[in-house]
């Protein structure tokens, strides 16, 4: 039985309803809605669970949030729910920090080896029934530079290092002797240090500072043998500059899981480039991931109900969970 | 100047002459030959350098070896040069142990992640310009079982473990607390333990004991979700049994770098299976590998000239370099 003064939770989920919400439905009024219905569902809502973590509907519906106290997003990147209205409000924002770290780190290691061992060409030769020996590359001793020193970047740095690579990072704050990265260079010095990289990994949160960081100047600074890997956000990259750099052989390849427009439009030339590996925004999505995301929300919801501190509170100015306050 | 009593070295190399032999040519008579010319080149030869490491010509030409004292093979697997004639002789056999360890280990880790993350399907979808999200797998915590506890198997075990997998081995001698494998099961218990494996890696030397070890019974013992990876020798596998197991979905996939007939014939059904990844016997062959193989021979040759013990002497009965006598 849900009492009259029980909280109202709105779940922004579109057509795909989250599983496992029964526990919450026993003690709360739960409204399920999509982008179009959000403004109608928000009045009276205490808690918004953004299960459709790429939805951009919240800014436009924000005017209807009359008693909202907490927004939780079922993703690591909070850029779709960061905008002046929420930044200027007292509404607390939390994310799903941690869920994607290991899966994305494994994906990055996999594409690094796929480039080194020329797997894509092997598969295409196989499709042509062609036996063609080639020489491949080691990953041992090669240098990966990871932009983004949050938990996904750290997990990525650790697994690349474990596999024998040299790793360094780019972050907001420069430091030496970082446990995962060794050296972290300030992101403002990207083009200075990119010439050292064999593999460049973009996994930073999307903020005003990181948007478009990988532009023509950055690609020109990379080795012609370098490969670029984006598992963060498409908007970290100036896509037209990436395409131009690939066409001009300024870099040797790219593995892209995220794009500034998703799904990637069929007429985008990246699809056709044989030194580009495209995956459909799935690098972090292992079997069971959706259940894990719901469990993370429920854990935090039980804290909220009990008046205990929430986990993974986002700094709405920075646009991510600062390390010191992470769960 | 090469003196009249300088040694005679025959290099079995076919059309591809090794680079970097100048140092040796200063102090030895060096004959370059192919499979057909071997029997003619062997009389008077002191040292045979089998640069074409897959050549099967030596047994048939053995009768012409009238003063041979040492055979060195530019590969890790010595099966093409193991036969009764050499086993019963005093000729010393050495191999190129160590050159392929790291490259093959990286390849195995790469195909493990490629299976877990469904890279092959992503590439084929990309070729169709199709954006299709799927859920993928972790490798962390998954169990790899590696048949073969020589240096390549050990390097493979180490890198898989470093990437978060559980690893155990199959070898000639059972043991606990192995530094790389933890537990090594005796190869005779293969089918007993294969049900534990998510990934099965074949990297054993080809001997009478290991030939055909992966047969219908072995594949039937594996999980239906298991993937089989062969970086050892094609003859470790009963190929028709592997094809049948893949067709019957007794296992989920295979990555094959070696085959009982190479190049793999165009009419072999493995080419067409979309859960099979075929590479043309190149998993260990990184840029510079041929030079490294020549350098290894030259190092050993200088030991031989100086009367010092040779490195990597093969036990001709076992068919590999026993760990205790390895360089």
Coordinates of C-alpha atoms in Angstrom, one line a residue, chain A residues 102-103 106-107 109-111 113-114 117-120 122-127 129-140 159 162-163 257 259 262-266 270-273 276-283 285-290, chain B residues 102-103 106-107 109-111 113-114 117-120 122-127 129-140 159 162-163 257 259 262-266 270-273 276-283 285-290:
Chain A
X102 CA 35.6 -2.4 -15.8
X103 CA 33.6 -3.1 -18.9
X106 CA 38.3 -4.1 -21.1
X107 CA 36.8 -2.7 -24.3
X109 CA 42.3 -2.8 -24.1
X110 CA 40.5 -5.0 -26.7
X111 CA 40.6 -2.3 -29.4
X113 CA 45.1 -5.1 -29.3
X114 CA 42.8 -5.3 -32.2
X117 CA 47.2 -7.3 -34.3
X118 CA 45.2 -5.9 -37.3
X119 CA 42.1 -7.9 -36.4
X120 CA 39.8 -5.9 -38.6
X122 CA 42.0 -10.4 -40.7
X123 CA 38.2 -10.5 -40.5
X124 CA 37.7 -8.8 -43.8
X125 CA 40.3 -11.1 -45.4
X126 CA 38.5 -14.0 -43.9
X127 CA 35.2 -12.8 -45.5
X129 CA 38.6 -16.4 -48.0
X130 CA 42.1 -14.9 -48.3
X131 CA 45.1 -16.2 -46.5
X132 CA 47.5 -13.2 -46.3
X133 CA 50.3 -13.2 -43.7
X134 CA 51.2 -9.8 -42.2
X135 CA 53.5 -8.6 -39.5
X136 CA 51.8 -7.1 -36.5
X137 CA 52.7 -5.0 -33.5
X138 CA 53.4 -5.4 -29.8
X139 CA 51.4 -3.5 -27.3
X140 CA 54.1 -4.0 -24.6
X159 CA 44.3 -2.6 -17.3
X162 CA 48.8 -4.5 -16.4
X163 CA 49.0 -5.6 -20.1
X257 CA 31.9 4.0 -29.5
X259 CA 29.3 10.1 -31.6
X262 CA 23.7 8.8 -32.2
X263 CA 22.9 6.6 -34.0
X264 CA 25.7 7.7 -36.3
X265 CA 24.0 8.8 -39.5
X266 CA 24.3 6.4 -42.4
X270 CA 33.3 7.2 -40.8
X271 CA 31.2 4.1 -41.5
X272 CA 33.2 3.4 -44.7
X273 CA 36.7 3.9 -43.4
X276 CA 37.9 3.0 -38.2
X277 CA 36.1 0.6 -35.9
X278 CA 32.6 1.7 -35.0
X279 CA 30.6 0.3 -32.1
X280 CA 27.1 1.6 -31.2
X281 CA 27.6 3.2 -27.8
X282 CA 27.9 -0.2 -26.0
X283 CA 31.4 -0.4 -24.6
X285 CA 27.1 -2.4 -21.5
X286 CA 27.7 -5.9 -20.3
X287 CA 24.9 -8.5 -19.8
X288 CA 22.9 -7.4 -16.7
X289 CA 24.0 -3.8 -16.9
X290 CA 20.4 -2.5 -16.9
Chain B
X102 CA 54.9 -11.9 -25.7
X103 CA 53.4 -11.4 -29.2
X106 CA 48.9 -10.4 -26.6
X107 CA 47.1 -12.0 -29.5
X109 CA 44.3 -11.7 -24.8
X110 CA 43.1 -9.8 -27.8
X111 CA 40.9 -12.6 -29.2
X113 CA 38.3 -9.6 -25.5
X114 CA 37.2 -9.7 -29.2
X117 CA 33.0 -7.7 -26.8
X118 CA 31.6 -9.2 -30.0
X119 CA 34.1 -7.2 -32.2
X120 CA 33.7 -9.4 -35.2
X122 CA 30.6 -5.0 -34.8
X123 CA 32.8 -5.0 -37.8
X124 CA 30.4 -6.9 -40.0
X125 CA 27.5 -4.6 -38.9
X126 CA 29.8 -1.6 -39.7
X127 CA 30.3 -3.0 -43.2
X129 CA 26.2 0.6 -42.0
X130 CA 24.1 -0.9 -39.3
X131 CA 23.8 0.6 -35.8
X132 CA 22.8 -2.3 -33.5
X133 CA 23.3 -2.1 -29.8
X134 CA 24.1 -5.4 -28.0
X135 CA 25.1 -6.4 -24.5
X136 CA 28.5 -7.8 -24.1
X137 CA 30.6 -9.8 -21.6
X138 CA 33.2 -9.1 -19.0
X139 CA 36.5 -10.9 -19.1
X140 CA 37.1 -10.2 -15.4
X159 CA 48.7 -11.5 -19.4
X162 CA 46.9 -9.5 -15.3
X163 CA 43.8 -8.5 -17.2
X257 CA 45.8 -19.1 -36.1
X259 CA 45.7 -25.3 -39.2
X262 CA 48.3 -24.2 -44.3
X263 CA 47.3 -22.1 -46.0
X264 CA 43.8 -23.2 -44.9
X265 CA 42.1 -24.6 -48.1
X266 CA 39.5 -22.3 -49.6
X270 CA 35.8 -22.7 -41.1
X271 CA 36.3 -19.8 -43.4
X272 CA 32.6 -19.2 -43.7
X273 CA 31.6 -19.5 -40.0
X276 CA 35.2 -18.3 -36.1
X277 CA 38.1 -15.9 -36.4
X278 CA 40.8 -17.0 -38.8
X279 CA 44.3 -15.6 -38.9
X280 CA 47.1 -16.9 -41.2
X281 CA 49.7 -18.3 -38.8
X282 CA 50.8 -14.8 -37.7
X283 CA 50.0 -14.5 -34.0
X285 CA 55.0 -12.4 -35.9
X286 CA 55.6 -8.8 -35.0
X287 CA 57.5 -6.3 -37.1
X288 CA 61.1 -7.3 -36.9
X289 CA 60.5 -10.9 -36.0
X290 CA 62.5 -12.3 -38.9

